[in-house]
Amino acid sequence: NAGVMQNPRHLVRRRGQEARLRCSPMKGHSHVYWYRQLPEEGLKFMVYLQKENIIDESGMPKERFSAEFPKEGPSILRIQQVVRGDSAAYFCASSPFWGGSYEQYFGPGTRLTVT
Amino acid sequence: ELKVEQNPLFLSMQEGKNYTIYCNYSTTSDRLYWYRQDPGKSLESLFVLLSNGAVKQEGRLMASLDTKARLSTLHITAAVHDLSATYFCAVEETSGSRLTFGEGTQLTVNP
């Protein structure tokens, strides 16, 4: 059973460009969480999604950031018009949410660098 | 708003010594996690603590949870260099909800 997959692993964007980060949850997992880790800091929650539904987006910046988890395909975190402050590691986690097991399993992360 | 605080934030210790990392949180919680992160890597799950008084051990690491005090500890016994990493605690306020992380404890074990 493959783990949580994220791609790309490293992404370089110039200021003003768009960044698209992808997350494929573990097989059988229908819940996805996105977290951001700024340099030398802990992880901060951004958004929690089920397929075709945003459950909690209280950690998402109000502008330029959006997330989706379509019926088919990976979850996408989209950052429009990136700025230097968006440079961070973005981690996706998935959970099964069944049988009392809700543990989140983390992917390898996408390291975004904005130049 | 749930707050999670770890201390110390930086810990330098010698091989063979014991030490404890503390994690305090501000509201009731369904479960608490400990993770390890090596530089440039993802998070490795170490322990999941589900109930008051829970104690789990794996090798030189032991984690405990006191829900009444809203405190978890990660105890390191006879540290070795391979344990050098950043350790995070994370609290899940309700089942299936987001995790709130502590700031992390950067542990360096010197030979």
Tab-separated table of C-alpha atoms in Angstrom:
chain	number	residue	atom	x	y	z
A	1	ASN	CA	0.000	0.000	0.000
A	2	ALA	CA	1.702	3.142	-1.187
A	3	GLY	CA	1.853	6.019	1.218
A	4	VAL	CA	0.644	9.554	0.692
A	5	MET	CA	2.166	10.919	-2.485
A	6	GLN	CA	2.893	14.530	-3.236
A	7	ASN	CA	4.245	16.143	-6.330
A	8	PRO	CA	6.250	17.923	-7.241
A	9	ARG	CA	8.703	17.484	-4.383
A	10	HIS	CA	10.390	20.760	-5.180
A	11	LEU	CA	8.848	23.702	-7.003
A	12	VAL	CA	10.433	26.997	-7.928
A	13	ARG	CA	8.235	29.869	-9.007
A	14	ARG	CA	8.865	33.515	-9.755
A	15	ARG	CA	6.826	36.127	-7.946
A	16	GLY	CA	3.439	36.503	-9.586
A	17	GLN	CA	3.285	32.988	-11.038
A	18	GLU	CA	0.892	30.259	-9.978
A	19	ALA	CA	1.857	27.192	-7.955
A	20	ARG	CA	-0.113	23.924	-8.070
A	21	LEU	CA	0.659	21.290	-5.493
A	22	ARG	CA	-0.793	17.793	-5.772
A	23	CYS	CA	-1.568	15.217	-3.139
A	24	SER	CA	-2.720	11.638	-3.675
A	25	PRO	CA	-3.975	10.122	-0.415
A	26	MET	CA	-3.286	6.600	0.691
A	27	LYS	CA	-5.521	3.983	-0.866
A	28	GLY	CA	-8.837	3.865	0.924
A	29	HIS	CA	-8.414	7.280	2.531
A	30	SER	CA	-11.080	9.823	1.719
A	31	HIS	CA	-9.927	12.706	3.908
A	32	VAL	CA	-7.099	15.085	3.078
A	33	TYR	CA	-5.458	17.803	5.144
A	34	TRP	CA	-2.984	20.449	4.016
A	35	TYR	CA	-0.406	21.996	6.342
A	36	ARG	CA	2.259	24.616	5.761
A	37	GLN	CA	5.632	24.730	7.456
A	38	LEU	CA	7.546	27.985	7.272
A	39	PRO	CA	11.311	27.769	7.804
A	40	GLU	CA	12.244	26.928	11.393
A	41	GLU	CA	8.587	26.703	12.457
A	42	GLY	CA	6.020	24.044	13.233
A	43	LEU	CA	3.284	22.972	10.882
A	44	LYS	CA	0.189	25.127	10.579
A	45	PHE	CA	-3.143	23.747	9.437
A	46	MET	CA	-4.544	25.168	6.221
A	47	VAL	CA	-7.530	23.155	5.007
A	48	TYR	CA	-9.366	19.867	5.473
A	49	LEU	CA	-11.226	18.261	2.587
A	50	GLN	CA	-13.280	15.239	1.750
A	51	LYS	CA	-13.963	14.325	-1.836
A	52	GLU	CA	-15.838	17.204	-3.499
A	53	ASN	CA	-16.260	18.958	-0.166
A	54	ILE	CA	-14.297	21.440	1.939
A	55	ILE	CA	-14.827	20.624	5.603
A	56	ASP	CA	-12.637	23.229	7.308
A	57	GLU	CA	-10.723	26.003	5.582
A	58	SER	CA	-10.159	28.143	8.646
A	59	GLY	CA	-6.381	28.078	8.174
A	60	MET	CA	-6.369	29.190	4.543
A	61	PRO	CA	-5.266	32.723	3.729
A	62	LYS	CA	-8.253	34.671	2.459
A	63	GLU	CA	-6.707	35.564	-0.870
A	64	ARG	CA	-4.737	33.716	-3.550
A	65	PHE	CA	-5.055	30.265	-1.955
A	66	SER	CA	-7.585	27.605	-2.892
A	67	ALA	CA	-7.901	23.861	-2.495
A	68	GLU	CA	-9.977	21.119	-4.022
A	69	PHE	CA	-10.349	17.371	-3.790
A	70	PRO	CA	-12.323	16.199	-6.817
A	71	LYS	CA	-14.219	12.962	-7.119
A	72	GLU	CA	-11.446	11.606	-9.321
A	73	GLY	CA	-7.794	12.504	-9.060
A	74	PRO	CA	-5.556	14.095	-6.482
A	75	SER	CA	-6.212	16.956	-4.131
A	76	ILE	CA	-4.809	20.233	-5.428
A	77	LEU	CA	-3.563	23.201	-3.426
A	78	ARG	CA	-3.372	26.227	-5.695
A	79	ILE	CA	-1.529	29.430	-4.917
A	80	GLN	CA	-2.064	32.285	-7.322
A	81	GLN	CA	0.339	35.200	-7.780
A	82	VAL	CA	2.908	33.768	-5.409
A	83	VAL	CA	4.976	36.049	-3.188
A	84	ARG	CA	8.246	35.406	-1.387
A	85	GLY	CA	6.395	34.807	1.877
A	86	ASP	CA	4.738	31.740	0.321
A	87	SER	CA	8.104	29.954	0.304
A	88	ALA	CA	7.595	27.017	2.630
A	89	ALA	CA	7.152	23.283	2.806
A	90	TYR	CA	3.572	22.194	2.154
A	91	PHE	CA	2.563	18.856	3.610
A	92	CYS	CA	-0.488	16.843	2.820
A	93	ALA	CA	-1.895	14.212	5.159
A	94	SER	CA	-4.672	11.700	4.661
A	95	SER	CA	-6.823	9.676	7.015
A	96	PRO	CA	-9.309	6.843	6.598
A	97	PHE	CA	-11.940	8.138	9.001
A	98	TRP	CA	-13.469	4.759	9.628
A	99	GLY	CA	-13.491	2.152	12.354
A	100	GLY	CA	-12.376	4.672	14.944
A	101	SER	CA	-9.078	5.283	13.165
A	102	TYR	CA	-8.495	8.853	12.209
A	103	GLU	CA	-4.728	9.047	12.363
A	104	GLN	CA	-3.274	11.326	9.732
A	105	TYR	CA	-0.475	9.992	7.571
A	106	PHE	CA	1.842	12.576	6.107
A	107	GLY	CA	3.283	12.795	2.638
A	108	PRO	CA	6.868	13.792	1.845
A	109	GLY	CA	5.950	17.431	1.264
A	110	THR	CA	6.418	19.935	-1.539
A	111	ARG	CA	9.062	22.534	-0.972
A	112	LEU	CA	8.063	25.745	-2.701
A	113	THR	CA	10.643	28.408	-3.358
A	114	VAL	CA	9.525	31.778	-4.691
A	115	THR	CA	12.262	33.825	-6.325
B	1	GLU	CA	-8.415	28.607	20.164
B	2	LEU	CA	-6.281	25.595	20.959
B	3	LYS	CA	-2.674	26.420	21.800
B	4	VAL	CA	0.120	23.882	22.051
B	5	GLU	CA	3.412	24.760	23.676
B	6	GLN	CA	6.560	22.711	23.790
B	7	ASN	CA	9.631	23.167	25.881
B	8	PRO	CA	12.452	23.320	25.562
B	9	LEU	CA	12.632	24.516	21.967
B	10	PHE	CA	16.311	23.634	21.721
B	11	LEU	CA	17.995	20.798	23.535
B	12	SER	CA	21.621	19.823	23.314
B	13	MET	CA	22.584	16.737	25.232
B	14	GLN	CA	25.350	14.227	25.476
B	15	GLU	CA	25.067	10.629	24.510
B	16	GLY	CA	24.004	8.431	27.369
B	17	LYS	CA	22.033	11.126	29.187
B	18	ASN	CA	18.312	11.254	29.907
B	19	TYR	CA	15.991	14.133	29.235
B	20	THR	CA	12.314	15.038	28.910
B	21	ILE	CA	10.459	17.207	26.410
B	22	TYR	CA	7.189	18.733	27.591
B	23	CYS	CA	4.046	19.509	25.646
B	24	ASN	CA	1.258	21.587	27.176
B	25	TYR	CA	-2.050	22.254	25.480
B	26	SER	CA	-4.843	24.615	26.333
B	27	THR	CA	-8.138	22.753	25.790
B	28	THR	CA	-9.483	19.246	26.090
B	29	SER	CA	-8.355	16.915	23.374
B	30	ASP	CA	-9.269	13.582	21.850
B	31	ARG	CA	-5.737	12.510	21.182
B	32	LEU	CA	-2.133	13.618	21.113
B	33	TYR	CA	0.631	12.716	18.685
B	34	TRP	CA	4.392	12.840	18.751
B	35	TYR	CA	6.306	13.158	15.492
B	36	ARG	CA	9.936	13.199	14.506
B	37	GLN	CA	11.238	15.295	11.621
B	38	ASP	CA	14.720	15.100	10.158
B	39	PRO	CA	16.001	18.143	8.233
B	40	GLY	CA	14.311	18.465	4.855
B	41	LYS	CA	12.142	15.417	5.472
B	42	SER	CA	8.529	14.676	6.269
B	43	LEU	CA	7.056	13.767	9.624
B	44	GLU	CA	7.488	10.319	11.073
B	45	SER	CA	4.782	9.256	13.500
B	46	LEU	CA	6.223	8.111	16.824
B	47	PHE	CA	3.281	7.779	19.214
B	48	VAL	CA	-0.475	8.245	19.368
B	49	LEU	CA	-1.814	8.770	22.879
B	50	LEU	CA	-5.536	8.324	23.291
B	51	SER	CA	-6.449	8.422	26.956
B	52	ASN	CA	-5.468	9.764	30.319
B	53	GLY	CA	-2.518	7.914	31.780
B	54	ALA	CA	-1.509	6.417	28.436
B	55	VAL	CA	2.147	5.472	28.270
B	56	LYS	CA	3.880	4.153	25.188
B	57	GLN	CA	7.495	3.159	24.682
B	58	GLU	CA	9.573	2.482	21.627
B	59	GLY	CA	13.273	1.933	22.058
B	60	ARG	CA	14.803	4.855	23.941
B	61	LEU	CA	11.658	6.990	23.695
B	62	MET	CA	8.694	6.933	26.039
B	63	ALA	CA	5.625	9.134	25.784
B	64	SER	CA	2.934	9.750	28.372
B	65	LEU	CA	-0.292	11.717	28.561
B	66	ASP	CA	-2.009	13.422	31.485
B	67	THR	CA	-5.270	14.832	30.157
B	68	LYS	CA	-6.191	16.435	33.464
B	69	ALA	CA	-3.001	18.492	33.464
B	70	ARG	CA	-3.184	18.817	29.648
B	71	LEU	CA	0.413	17.689	29.518
B	72	SER	CA	2.328	15.140	27.538
B	73	THR	CA	5.971	14.223	27.972
B	74	LEU	CA	8.480	12.583	25.679
B	75	HIS	CA	11.253	11.021	27.692
B	76	ILE	CA	14.580	10.122	26.146
B	77	THR	CA	16.643	7.471	27.851
B	78	ALA	CA	20.389	7.087	27.267
B	79	ALA	CA	20.383	9.290	24.192
B	80	VAL	CA	22.309	8.311	21.086
B	81	HIS	CA	23.358	10.488	18.147
B	82	ASP	CA	20.735	8.932	15.859
B	83	LEU	CA	18.017	10.578	17.942
B	84	SER	CA	19.104	14.033	16.769
B	85	ALA	CA	16.068	15.534	15.043
B	86	THR	CA	13.183	17.922	15.655
B	87	TYR	CA	10.320	16.501	17.702
B	88	PHE	CA	6.795	17.838	17.458
B	89	CYS	CA	3.752	17.183	19.544
B	90	ALA	CA	0.375	17.716	17.913
B	91	VAL	CA	-3.084	17.795	19.413
B	92	GLU	CA	-6.283	16.699	17.726
B	93	GLU	CA	-9.109	18.604	19.367
B	94	THR	CA	-11.882	16.325	18.160
B	95	SER	CA	-11.700	13.053	16.253
B	96	GLY	CA	-10.874	13.571	12.632
B	97	SER	CA	-10.256	17.274	12.959
B	98	ARG	CA	-7.137	19.252	12.194
B	99	LEU	CA	-3.927	18.902	14.168
B	100	THR	CA	-2.477	21.813	16.088
B	101	PHE	CA	1.284	21.507	16.376
B	102	GLY	CA	3.729	22.707	18.958
B	103	GLU	CA	6.712	24.754	17.855
B	104	GLY	CA	8.991	21.744	17.894
B	105	THR	CA	12.003	20.782	19.991
B	106	GLN	CA	15.271	20.654	18.104
B	107	LEU	CA	17.306	17.915	19.747
B	108	THR	CA	21.025	17.552	19.196
B	109	VAL	CA	22.806	14.586	20.756
B	110	ASN	CA	26.535	15.077	20.935
B	111	PRO	CA	28.979	12.164	21.010
